[in-house]
DNA sequence: CCATATATTTTACGCGCGTAAAATATTGAT
DNA sequence: ATCAATATTTTACGCGCGTAAAATATATGG
């Protein structure tokens, strides 16, 4: 019964006994028509299952109800999780979200922005690739479309920036590791895709300095987004070369840490904070699988819900015309203590 | 310079010295206009960066170039991976894919199909939730829109079914486990969301019978898609109750196996196929992180590329008008031997 | 070079809906 | 009941493009 013979709003309006423009108003905001009209329209909708043609709706409208959600990599559970949260917030607010993944490639990112323009979105939520992003394209896009950048800050552009407080992440976990055992070294990619990695490293250095400990940073080779593999190889290599001056490793992120744990396992190093353990390993991000590594990984978790809610609300406010000065909102993470450190 | 004053195809056509309908033809198929026209149009595109209004393009067209890709859960790396592959195939074939996640909830699945109708897609690729899917809605949708169901078969509906050969998965790994040590028991969820789980169990039973071994199936409680947690709890419980009559565990899928490994770790059971190891654990799916579990997990991997390619090609053929009888294509997986078994 | 077949472009019209402005209905106070 | 003020509906027009049919250009064969 999905096609009940009603082809357009004209016919639907005729059958429900209301003028077409009133029906049009109803679909844009059910509360903008008289109660009696609304009831008649809704009865007719139930009866004939009519939906307006979405293309005709949007073609002559300055701004649609579409919102684009762009992340660097949907197969990364962190981004999948936050994208899911954002999607729900958009739906709840009456928007039509569409998700896009840059697949770790700046060319795709540019292409997505290009396609997004033609969708005439009311707004866009984007987690840029970071270092690899085309800043000019992104900046131009922000000028043309209400855009909120989250996760990785790329200049002071867009409505505002919302992300995690990576300084606090690294400070708190460094603090914890120093108090509970040997001071950690910092294990990271030499050329990380994501600028947050730099903040975490710097915060680690600052924390170590404030405690009066000598810091050590191990920067490993590797390009791309296969962090587990990069961490695994890097750890194997560093272990073979006995690079570590401490038994405690703070990884720049959880996925590197997962690779690190595998290297420890294959090198016969027992990971943990107990007497007989050889090494302590911690991560950062609160990756969903860190609970199930062996041993479970000590980490700092993003506050997914707070980040996505803040990002969504700020975008909606901007769409509604609120003019606020650019700002950066950084949300604290939560230390999660597990057996690995 | 994105807005160069050109507002519509009329103006663009005038400037490039070609009639508007010819320009329209060009955008629908650049090869359908004379070479000289094409070159002039492309020069003008470069110069003025004009793009047709996507809504106006689609509102008066029987069929769009949109393709919907629907998966049960985008945060599950298996679906994220296969969705990514499908997306690329659609783009390569000149379609505009849009990804949707049912978030494990049949209500969302129905809602997505409902929204999809109004997008007037040329076709849809859907991995249904499975057991929980609303079959009537899905069947009706398949009648109205060219739809290809993949991963989980739900009746003989849609263009064809494309998925992995789960019978072969379980047979081959059971075979391997029997030959290389004690025959395995089968560890699964009692009420799995995905019908493939049943095929795997049955195939395990058949394989065991053919070898003349006594099968054992451990079916654990748990609802939803948090498979690692369900596997972890189920394994803890089963280990405590000493339910296993063998030292070899074949898990119904990798995510259950990841939880199982964690339980082994926390119970002090060393997992592996070496002399001193207490237990062997294997999974099925080829989850991307199984390489980095401790120990790395023996599994059967989906042939992601073959599944997605077959699904995409079949859909495109149907969109192009090819009428083929419904069929089921099941693609073999590849045994991946690692340290866990 | 001409006639015919074919490829390409142009003419002409309509799709389904948004929206300003005009017309009408409703409300509230007197 | 009356009248202004306000809420709601209707009139009237146009958005940007797809597409069938008509007109024209190009290719082919003799």
XYZ file of C-alpha atoms (C1' of nucleotides) in Angstrom:
742
model
C 0.000 0.000 0.000
C 2.922 2.341 -0.323
C 1.657 3.891 -3.544
C -1.943 4.757 -3.078
C -2.283 6.629 -6.339
C -1.272 9.940 -4.820
C 1.580 11.321 -6.850
C 2.131 14.770 -5.480
C 1.285 17.262 -2.828
C -1.412 18.775 -5.022
C -3.424 15.580 -5.039
C -2.694 14.902 -1.418
C -3.877 18.368 -0.459
C -7.044 17.966 -2.501
C -7.913 14.666 -0.841
C -7.225 15.937 2.635
C -9.276 19.058 1.932
C -6.504 21.560 2.583
C -4.658 23.839 0.227
C -1.288 22.622 -1.012
C 0.802 25.444 0.496
C -0.681 24.689 3.884
C 0.320 21.085 3.484
C 3.760 22.307 2.496
C 3.936 24.368 5.663
C 2.890 21.354 7.670
C 5.759 19.248 6.346
C 8.243 21.954 7.186
C 6.851 22.403 10.656
C 3.751 20.553 11.799
C 3.152 23.147 14.493
C 2.915 26.010 12.044
C -0.590 25.115 10.893
C -3.844 25.238 12.737
C -4.562 22.278 14.947
C -7.606 21.304 12.928
C -5.601 21.376 9.682
C -2.848 19.384 11.245
C -5.193 16.675 12.382
C -6.767 16.365 8.961
C -3.362 16.207 7.307
C -2.088 13.589 9.684
C -5.176 11.489 9.199
C -4.593 11.664 5.444
C -0.944 10.721 5.867
C -1.925 7.658 7.829
C -4.459 6.775 5.205
C -2.461 7.356 2.034
C 1.110 7.110 3.312
C 2.104 10.181 1.358
C 5.655 11.652 1.573
C 6.771 14.785 -0.225
C 9.332 14.391 -2.970
C 12.573 15.143 -1.235
C 14.245 16.533 -4.336
C 11.448 18.889 -5.192
C 11.469 20.003 -1.561
C 15.088 20.972 -1.646
C 15.694 22.302 -5.120
C 14.186 25.694 -4.558
C 15.167 26.095 -0.948
C 18.140 28.120 0.181
C 18.989 25.703 2.940
C 18.059 22.084 3.385
C 17.738 20.054 6.546
C 20.730 17.967 5.559
C 23.778 17.675 7.770
C 26.996 16.084 6.601
C 29.100 14.111 9.065
C 32.639 13.543 7.818
C 35.251 11.422 9.553
C 38.704 10.290 8.461
C 37.970 6.602 8.658
C 34.707 4.897 9.473
C 36.403 1.578 10.104
C 38.203 3.145 13.043
C 35.906 2.374 15.962
C 36.556 5.732 17.593
C 35.206 7.581 14.586
C 32.443 5.071 13.987
C 31.318 5.573 17.556
C 31.380 9.336 17.531
C 29.769 9.481 14.107
C 26.985 7.322 15.404
C 26.419 9.669 18.327
C 26.401 12.695 16.081
C 24.001 11.025 13.689
C 21.524 10.418 16.477
C 21.728 13.984 17.722
C 21.024 15.241 14.221
C 18.002 13.004 13.829
C 16.694 14.034 17.236
C 16.944 17.670 16.195
C 14.994 17.050 12.998
C 17.898 17.037 10.564
C 18.859 14.459 7.979
C 22.437 13.378 8.626
C 24.597 11.681 6.039
C 27.872 10.033 6.923
C 31.044 10.214 4.883
C 34.424 8.600 5.352
C 37.595 10.079 3.899
C 39.199 6.638 3.999
C 42.357 8.250 5.322
C 42.956 9.983 2.011
C 43.029 13.783 1.605
C 41.810 13.452 -1.969
C 38.659 11.793 -0.749
C 38.293 14.471 1.881
C 38.344 17.194 -0.744
C 35.978 15.224 -2.923
C 33.540 14.773 -0.065
C 33.514 18.488 0.622
C 32.905 19.091 -3.049
C 29.982 16.705 -3.126
C 28.719 18.137 0.115
C 28.382 21.567 -1.421
C 25.916 20.293 -3.935
C 23.850 18.797 -1.136
C 23.389 22.371 0.138
C 23.634 21.152 3.711
C 22.351 23.211 6.607
C 25.621 22.352 8.301
C 28.574 20.022 8.412
C 30.371 18.240 11.225
C 33.848 17.247 10.191
C 36.761 15.516 11.832
C 39.536 16.425 9.403
C 42.331 14.082 8.473
C 44.617 16.518 10.197
C 48.103 17.081 8.913
C 47.172 15.742 5.487
C 44.031 17.838 5.100
C 43.940 20.476 2.427
C 43.699 23.542 4.650
C 42.765 25.986 1.912
C 39.901 23.856 0.706
C 38.712 23.323 4.245
C 38.916 26.995 5.103
C 37.035 27.986 1.975
C 34.398 25.398 2.745
C 33.953 26.772 6.254
C 33.302 30.202 4.801
C 30.561 28.899 2.547
C 28.854 26.328 4.748
C 28.185 26.349 8.500
C 30.840 23.912 9.557
C 32.009 22.626 12.890
C 35.376 20.966 13.135
C 35.850 18.325 15.780
C 38.540 15.941 16.969
C 41.456 17.552 15.111
C 41.817 21.301 15.155
C 42.868 22.846 11.844
C 43.319 26.544 12.461
C 40.655 28.749 13.981
C 38.061 28.125 11.326
C 34.461 27.052 11.321
C 31.917 27.675 14.033
C 34.044 26.411 16.865
C 36.311 23.527 17.636
C 35.214 20.658 19.838
C 37.527 17.887 20.855
C 39.074 16.063 23.714
C 41.497 17.689 26.087
C 44.522 15.755 24.936
C 46.773 17.714 27.221
C 44.774 16.479 30.185
C 44.743 12.939 28.754
C 48.509 12.683 28.634
C 49.056 14.625 31.851
C 46.725 12.496 33.925
C 47.973 9.167 32.687
C 51.616 10.236 32.929
C 50.886 11.357 36.446
C 49.295 8.038 37.294
C 52.127 6.025 35.752
C 54.787 8.034 37.579
C 53.056 7.564 40.921
C 52.444 3.851 40.462
C 55.821 2.713 39.148
C 58.668 3.728 36.931
C 58.126 6.953 34.960
C 56.944 6.152 31.421
C 58.548 6.725 28.085
C 56.321 7.950 25.256
C 55.763 5.679 22.264
C 54.448 7.365 19.134
C 54.517 7.570 15.368
C 57.191 9.882 14.027
C 54.802 11.539 11.623
C 51.313 11.083 13.030
C 48.354 11.873 10.824
C 46.502 13.441 13.696
C 47.679 16.689 15.344
C 46.413 15.508 18.718
C 49.456 13.258 18.856
C 51.679 16.328 19.129
C 49.659 17.728 21.997
C 49.882 14.424 23.803
C 53.634 14.232 23.367
C 54.118 17.797 24.563
C 51.856 17.224 27.524
C 53.826 14.119 28.428
C 57.065 16.127 28.275
C 55.584 18.861 30.443
C 54.286 16.387 32.977
C 57.620 14.622 33.199
C 59.380 17.936 33.637
C 57.038 18.966 36.407
C 57.830 15.747 38.241
C 61.532 16.208 37.641
C 61.861 13.024 35.612
C 63.900 12.583 32.479
C 61.509 12.043 29.539
C 62.109 9.606 26.708
C 60.227 9.702 23.409
C 60.389 6.779 21.001
C 59.176 7.885 17.586
C 58.633 5.056 15.174
C 58.369 4.977 11.410
C 55.118 4.308 9.602
C 52.575 6.059 7.436
C 48.855 5.645 7.123
C 46.133 4.444 9.441
C 47.174 0.836 10.150
C 48.170 1.814 13.650
C 48.185 -1.669 15.154
C 50.632 -2.874 12.547
C 52.789 0.219 12.917
C 52.808 -0.155 16.688
C 53.603 -3.838 16.432
C 56.543 -3.346 14.084
C 57.803 -0.322 15.946
C 57.640 -2.121 19.270
C 59.375 -5.199 17.900
C 62.108 -3.044 16.509
C 62.506 -0.929 19.638
C 62.510 -3.983 21.881
C 65.155 -5.685 19.755
C 67.303 -2.603 19.931
C 66.688 -2.281 23.683
C 65.695 1.335 23.254
C 63.565 1.600 26.364
C 65.157 3.102 29.447
C 62.112 2.281 31.563
C 59.722 -0.610 32.032
C 56.692 1.636 31.478
C 55.391 2.572 28.049
C 52.785 5.234 27.402
C 51.506 4.857 23.860
C 50.226 7.837 21.955
C 46.991 5.997 21.247
C 45.236 2.718 21.953
C 45.678 1.217 18.520
C 49.434 1.615 18.733
C 49.211 0.100 22.191
C 47.342 -2.921 20.868
C 50.181 -3.528 18.432
C 52.653 -2.983 21.246
C 50.951 -5.618 23.394
C 51.199 -8.098 20.544
C 54.917 -7.416 20.231
C 55.348 -7.920 23.963
C 53.472 -11.191 23.759
C 55.561 -12.461 20.895
C 58.736 -11.421 22.668
C 57.713 -13.276 25.798
C 57.373 -10.125 27.892
C 54.640 -10.325 30.482
C 52.693 -7.098 30.604
C 51.134 -5.835 33.805
C 51.566 -4.079 37.108
C 52.170 -7.144 39.260
C 55.405 -8.345 40.814
C 56.547 -10.696 38.126
C 55.578 -8.584 35.124
C 58.302 -7.261 32.853
C 56.656 -4.218 31.378
C 53.751 -1.835 31.817
C 51.854 -0.525 28.790
C 49.167 2.144 28.633
C 47.225 3.725 25.810
C 45.004 6.706 25.182
C 41.531 6.969 23.587
C 39.318 4.430 25.306
C 39.076 2.231 22.217
C 36.214 -0.168 22.722
C 38.375 -3.262 22.508
C 40.925 -2.191 25.124
C 38.783 -3.931 27.713
C 39.488 -7.204 25.888
C 43.198 -7.032 25.218
C 45.462 -9.361 27.160
C 46.003 -7.907 29.632
C 43.196 -5.332 29.490
C 44.696 -1.976 28.651
C 44.976 0.963 30.992
C 43.935 4.031 29.029
C 42.290 7.442 29.074
C 38.889 7.373 27.456
C 37.318 10.102 25.394
C 34.010 11.326 26.701
C 32.243 10.387 23.470
C 28.865 11.545 24.580
C 30.021 14.953 25.789
C 32.123 15.631 22.710
C 29.394 14.718 20.264
C 26.692 16.544 22.191
C 28.724 19.731 22.415
C 29.616 19.558 18.733
C 26.033 18.960 17.652
C 24.598 21.676 19.866
C 27.095 24.242 18.676
C 26.306 23.456 15.061
C 22.560 23.651 15.604
C 22.936 26.992 17.355
C 24.939 28.348 14.445
C 22.369 27.068 11.959
C 19.688 28.814 13.979
C 21.536 32.057 13.467
C 23.348 32.449 16.764
C 26.529 34.357 16.172
C 29.207 33.379 18.629
C 32.897 34.106 18.413
C 35.089 31.189 17.465
C 36.213 29.151 20.407
C 37.816 25.877 21.238
C 36.096 23.464 23.585
C 38.179 20.624 24.923
C 36.526 17.942 26.970
C 38.308 15.957 29.622
C 38.804 12.233 29.344
C 38.572 9.656 32.082
C 41.426 7.550 33.327
C 40.567 3.863 33.083
C 42.800 1.662 35.183
C 43.206 -1.915 34.048
C 45.729 -4.671 34.416
C 48.250 -3.533 31.823
C 49.621 -0.657 33.895
C 35.949 31.234 -6.619
C 33.353 28.551 -6.151
C 30.487 30.871 -7.033
C 31.368 32.573 -10.245
C 28.006 34.208 -10.722
C 26.609 31.251 -12.624
C 23.436 30.183 -10.956
C 21.989 27.568 -13.230
C 22.475 25.430 -16.255
C 20.810 28.024 -18.455
C 23.496 30.589 -17.751
C 26.229 28.026 -17.892
C 25.031 26.824 -21.278
C 24.849 30.363 -22.598
C 28.398 31.124 -21.534
C 29.786 27.918 -22.944
C 27.921 28.499 -26.179
C 25.896 25.308 -26.098
C 22.202 24.750 -25.596
C 21.076 23.849 -22.129
C 19.648 20.404 -22.958
C 22.961 19.445 -24.514
C 24.693 20.459 -21.319
C 22.159 18.389 -19.453
C 22.972 15.412 -21.634
C 26.641 15.956 -20.960
C 26.177 15.771 -17.208
C 24.251 12.564 -17.515
C 26.800 11.018 -19.817
C 29.771 13.017 -21.103
C 30.143 10.644 -24.031
C 26.657 11.262 -25.327
C 27.523 14.647 -26.815
C 29.759 15.491 -29.722
C 33.434 15.675 -28.925
C 33.607 19.362 -29.791
C 30.668 20.130 -27.483
C 32.200 18.098 -24.750
C 35.468 19.956 -24.908
C 33.778 23.334 -24.790
C 31.664 22.245 -21.844
C 34.632 20.879 -19.954
C 36.609 24.037 -20.557
C 33.708 26.037 -19.151
C 33.451 23.752 -16.132
C 37.111 24.299 -15.379
C 36.665 28.008 -15.754
C 33.442 28.543 -13.823
C 33.369 25.458 -11.600
C 29.699 24.909 -12.306
C 27.813 21.910 -10.879
C 24.182 21.119 -11.624
C 21.729 21.371 -8.772
C 21.439 17.840 -7.564
C 17.861 18.218 -6.374
C 16.605 19.688 -9.598
C 18.418 16.879 -11.412
C 16.606 14.196 -9.508
C 13.132 15.555 -8.906
C 11.801 14.875 -12.360
C 13.733 11.731 -13.055
C 12.273 8.270 -12.684
C 15.483 6.833 -11.325
C 18.425 8.539 -9.705
C 22.057 7.481 -9.593
C 21.824 6.968 -5.850
C 22.635 3.683 -4.230
C 21.911 2.937 -0.597
C 24.281 0.754 1.380
C 22.733 -0.525 4.589
C 24.563 -2.526 7.243
C 23.517 -3.652 10.719
C 26.301 -1.838 12.533
C 28.932 0.436 11.105
C 31.036 0.227 14.242
C 31.541 -3.467 13.572
C 34.756 -3.553 11.558
C 33.500 -6.353 9.333
C 30.598 -4.252 8.126
C 32.645 -1.081 8.016
C 35.139 -2.848 5.800
C 32.639 -4.351 3.436
C 30.637 -1.143 3.261
C 33.794 0.697 2.314
C 34.447 -1.757 -0.497
C 30.907 -1.478 -1.771
C 31.038 2.288 -1.607
C 34.118 2.329 -3.804
C 32.586 0.005 -6.361
C 29.533 2.233 -6.595
C 31.635 5.339 -7.110
C 33.714 3.585 -9.748
C 30.550 2.660 -11.597
C 29.296 6.242 -11.561
C 26.749 5.938 -8.780
C 26.352 7.995 -5.631
C 26.449 5.661 -2.648
C 25.110 6.597 0.750
C 25.837 4.523 3.826
C 23.363 3.722 6.547
C 23.743 1.837 9.790
C 20.814 0.119 11.485
C 22.662 0.345 14.791
C 21.593 -3.192 15.517
C 17.974 -2.124 15.862
C 15.182 -3.404 13.595
C 13.262 -0.151 14.078
C 16.146 1.780 12.562
C 16.324 -0.732 9.758
C 12.702 -0.134 8.842
C 13.174 3.604 9.154
C 16.183 3.512 6.862
C 14.232 1.629 4.221
C 11.451 4.169 4.552
C 13.844 7.074 4.076
C 15.528 5.240 1.260
C 12.308 5.120 -0.710
C 12.143 8.868 -0.832
C 15.678 8.977 -2.176
C 14.381 7.058 -5.195
C 17.593 5.030 -5.345
C 18.651 3.179 -8.453
C 19.405 0.295 -6.147
C 20.121 -0.791 -2.613
C 22.701 -3.098 -1.094
C 21.600 -4.299 2.299
C 23.025 -6.590 4.939
C 19.909 -7.185 7.034
C 19.974 -7.470 10.791
C 18.914 -11.060 10.261
C 16.630 -12.728 12.735
C 15.386 -9.380 13.997
C 14.677 -7.893 10.585
C 11.111 -7.138 9.639
C 10.715 -9.608 6.804
C 7.484 -8.194 5.430
C 8.891 -4.702 5.172
C 12.053 -6.003 3.591
C 10.169 -8.121 1.089
C 7.916 -5.256 0.116
C 10.922 -3.021 -0.290
C 12.596 -5.538 -2.580
C 9.534 -5.520 -4.796
C 9.633 -1.758 -5.174
C 13.376 -1.072 -5.370
C 16.158 -3.084 -7.018
C 17.712 -4.545 -3.914
C 20.513 -6.958 -3.306
C 20.767 -8.670 0.050
C 24.210 -9.654 1.255
C 25.794 -11.246 4.298
C 22.586 -12.586 5.863
C 20.051 -14.322 3.697
C 16.432 -13.468 4.455
C 14.296 -15.603 2.190
C 14.691 -15.717 -1.563
C 14.030 -12.066 -2.154
C 15.800 -9.280 -3.966
C 18.034 -9.632 -6.982
C 20.194 -12.355 -5.560
C 21.956 -13.211 -2.357
C 25.695 -12.790 -1.952
C 27.542 -13.868 1.137
C 30.268 -16.014 2.517
C 30.143 -19.762 2.414
C 29.728 -20.237 6.118
C 29.379 -23.969 5.715
C 32.839 -24.080 4.199
C 34.166 -21.737 6.899
C 33.161 -24.018 9.741
C 33.958 -27.215 7.857
C 37.493 -26.198 6.974
C 38.447 -24.903 10.366
C 36.852 -27.848 12.146
C 38.778 -30.094 9.813
C 42.000 -28.285 10.590
C 41.423 -28.350 14.335
C 40.610 -32.059 14.314
C 43.732 -32.895 12.376
C 46.045 -30.751 14.481
C 44.903 -31.635 17.988
C 41.835 -32.464 20.013
C 38.530 -32.115 18.171
C 36.920 -28.739 18.983
C 33.749 -27.847 20.765
C 31.634 -25.068 19.295
C 31.185 -21.871 21.297
C 28.277 -19.655 20.273
C 25.507 -17.340 21.361
C 22.287 -19.123 22.158
C 20.186 -16.677 20.163
C 22.493 -15.126 17.584
C 21.307 -12.083 15.691
C 22.806 -13.365 12.482
C 21.492 -16.472 10.717
C 24.978 -17.369 9.535
C 25.653 -18.542 13.062
C 23.205 -21.386 12.567
C 24.877 -22.461 9.364
C 28.220 -22.490 11.084
C 26.962 -24.567 13.961
C 25.329 -27.055 11.642
C 28.423 -27.277 9.496
C 30.509 -27.920 12.595
C 28.144 -30.711 13.610
C 28.297 -32.249 10.140
C 32.073 -32.068 10.034
C 32.410 -33.672 13.427
C 30.025 -36.427 12.401
C 31.972 -37.092 9.241
C 35.102 -37.530 11.304
C 33.312 -39.720 13.773
C 33.898 -37.378 16.694
C 31.406 -36.488 19.377
C 30.413 -32.811 18.966
C 29.864 -30.420 21.827
C 28.057 -27.106 21.473
C 28.236 -24.507 24.216
C 25.485 -21.957 23.715
C 25.816 -18.915 25.909
C 23.325 -16.268 26.951
C 23.452 -12.722 25.679
C 21.524 -10.354 23.447
C 22.676 -7.571 21.192
C 25.884 -6.813 19.367
C 28.421 -6.518 22.197
C 29.931 -9.830 21.167
C 33.269 -9.423 22.944
C 31.519 -8.862 26.259
C 29.111 -11.731 25.653
C 31.992 -14.022 24.729
C 33.988 -12.924 27.743
C 31.173 -13.520 30.218
C 30.119 -16.739 28.561
C 33.662 -18.085 28.593
C 34.204 -17.103 32.204
C 31.025 -18.858 33.169
C 31.707 -21.961 31.109
C 35.268 -22.216 32.388
C 34.128 -21.864 35.977
C 31.590 -24.616 35.433
C 34.178 -26.761 33.642
C 31.808 -27.265 30.738
C 34.424 -28.015 28.113
C 35.137 -31.618 27.292
C 38.042 -30.686 25.029
C 40.955 -28.271 25.071
C 39.994 -26.830 21.679
C 37.361 -24.135 21.239
C 35.927 -23.063 17.905
C 34.088 -19.799 18.360
C 31.173 -18.918 16.140
C 32.837 -15.602 15.286
C 35.989 -13.635 15.965
C 34.466 -11.111 18.296
C 33.235 -13.860 20.601
C 36.718 -15.340 20.356
C 38.324 -12.062 21.397
C 36.188 -12.115 24.539
C 37.062 -15.752 25.024
C 40.777 -15.001 24.887
C 40.348 -12.343 27.534
C 38.592 -14.818 29.779
C 41.417 -17.311 29.247
C 43.966 -14.672 30.116
C 42.169 -13.680 33.280
C 41.801 -17.326 34.281
C 45.490 -17.934 33.773
C 44.993 -20.314 30.852
C 47.728 -20.109 28.277
C 46.279 -20.197 24.786
C 48.161 -21.741 21.884
C 49.161 -24.845 20.035
C 52.487 -25.419 21.764
C 53.401 -28.059 24.288
C 52.742 -26.137 27.458
C 49.560 -24.419 26.373
C 46.305 -25.259 28.119
C 43.765 -24.408 25.459
C 43.369 -23.750 21.751
C 40.949 -21.075 20.536
C 39.885 -20.276 16.992
C 37.450 -17.800 15.497
C 35.702 -17.133 12.217
C 35.432 -13.947 10.130
C 38.950 -12.618 9.675
C 38.315 -9.599 11.897
C 41.075 -7.118 11.290
C 42.316 -7.164 14.872
C 42.667 -10.932 15.145
C 46.254 -10.515 13.961
C 46.927 -8.517 17.135
C 45.262 -10.564 19.816
C 47.480 -12.370 22.282
C 48.104 -14.876 20.945
C 47.142 -13.984 17.375
C 43.917 -15.746 16.520
C 43.524 -18.604 14.077
C 40.446 -17.869 11.999
C 38.729 -18.174 8.627
C 38.652 -14.882 6.807
C 35.881 -13.603 4.603
C 36.951 -12.778 1.092
C 35.834 -9.170 1.481
C 36.859 -8.141 -1.975
C 35.118 -11.006 -3.757
C 31.904 -10.658 -1.759
C 31.620 -6.937 -2.320
C 32.544 -7.138 -5.971
C 30.018 -9.858 -6.687
C 27.302 -7.984 -4.802
C 28.006 -4.709 -6.578
C 28.188 -6.285 -10.029
C 24.947 -8.146 -9.579
C 23.186 -4.982 -8.480
C 24.542 -2.961 -11.391
C 23.461 -5.645 -13.838
C 19.950 -5.604 -12.427
C 19.831 -1.808 -12.608
C 20.882 -2.056 -16.239
C 17.865 -4.194 -16.886
C 19.345 -7.657 -16.899
C 16.752 -10.124 -15.734
C 18.294 -13.071 -13.987
C 16.564 -15.629 -11.818
C 17.173 -15.285 -8.105
C 20.225 -17.149 -6.930
C 22.480 -17.447 -3.940
C 26.207 -16.896 -4.304
C 28.387 -18.001 -1.449
C 32.049 -17.194 -1.490
C 34.684 -19.294 0.202
C 36.805 -17.959 3.028
C 40.446 -18.554 3.673
C 41.864 -20.404 6.641
C 44.363 -18.228 8.487
C 46.629 -20.171 10.808
C 48.061 -18.283 13.738
C 49.394 -19.072 17.173
C 46.097 -19.473 19.009
C 45.278 -22.859 17.461
C 27.560 15.686 -55.661
C 23.094 14.004 -53.978
C 19.945 11.215 -51.188
C 19.279 8.760 -47.158
C 20.363 7.185 -42.515
C 22.073 8.475 -38.211
C 23.883 11.408 -34.620
C 23.260 15.584 -32.271
C 21.039 19.734 -30.876
C 17.095 22.652 -30.037
C 12.249 23.627 -28.978
C 8.762 23.290 -25.786
C 6.767 21.701 -21.883
C 6.199 20.038 -17.241
C 7.930 18.020 -12.801
C 6.776 18.757 -7.440
C 7.360 21.947 -4.372
C 8.854 26.740 -1.745
C 7.367 31.130 -0.760
C 6.160 36.159 -1.061
C 2.066 38.698 -1.152
C -2.871 38.928 -1.028
C -7.058 37.233 0.950
C -9.467 35.353 4.624
C -10.406 33.505 9.165
C -9.804 33.800 14.086
C -9.094 36.065 18.407
C -9.623 39.379 22.003
C -11.002 43.595 23.802
C -14.447 46.903 23.968
C -21.868 42.820 18.161
C -17.792 45.528 16.284
C -13.222 46.295 14.917
C -8.458 46.043 14.938
C -4.676 42.792 15.495
C -3.029 38.515 14.513
C -2.936 33.811 12.752
C -3.742 31.040 8.866
C -4.726 29.943 4.186
C -4.780 30.824 -0.727
C -3.162 32.902 -5.012
C 0.369 33.225 -8.160
C 4.731 32.599 -9.661
C 9.197 30.576 -10.362
C 13.005 27.309 -9.137
C 16.611 24.259 -12.055
C 16.492 20.664 -14.637
C 14.744 16.120 -17.512
C 13.045 14.722 -21.725
C 9.962 13.745 -25.767
C 9.502 15.480 -30.228
C 11.001 18.459 -33.871
C 14.786 20.470 -36.308
C 19.271 20.331 -37.895
C 23.925 18.699 -38.632
C 26.943 14.899 -39.899
C 28.098 10.509 -41.949
C 27.542 6.949 -45.517
C 26.947 4.983 -49.955
C 26.478 5.282 -54.585
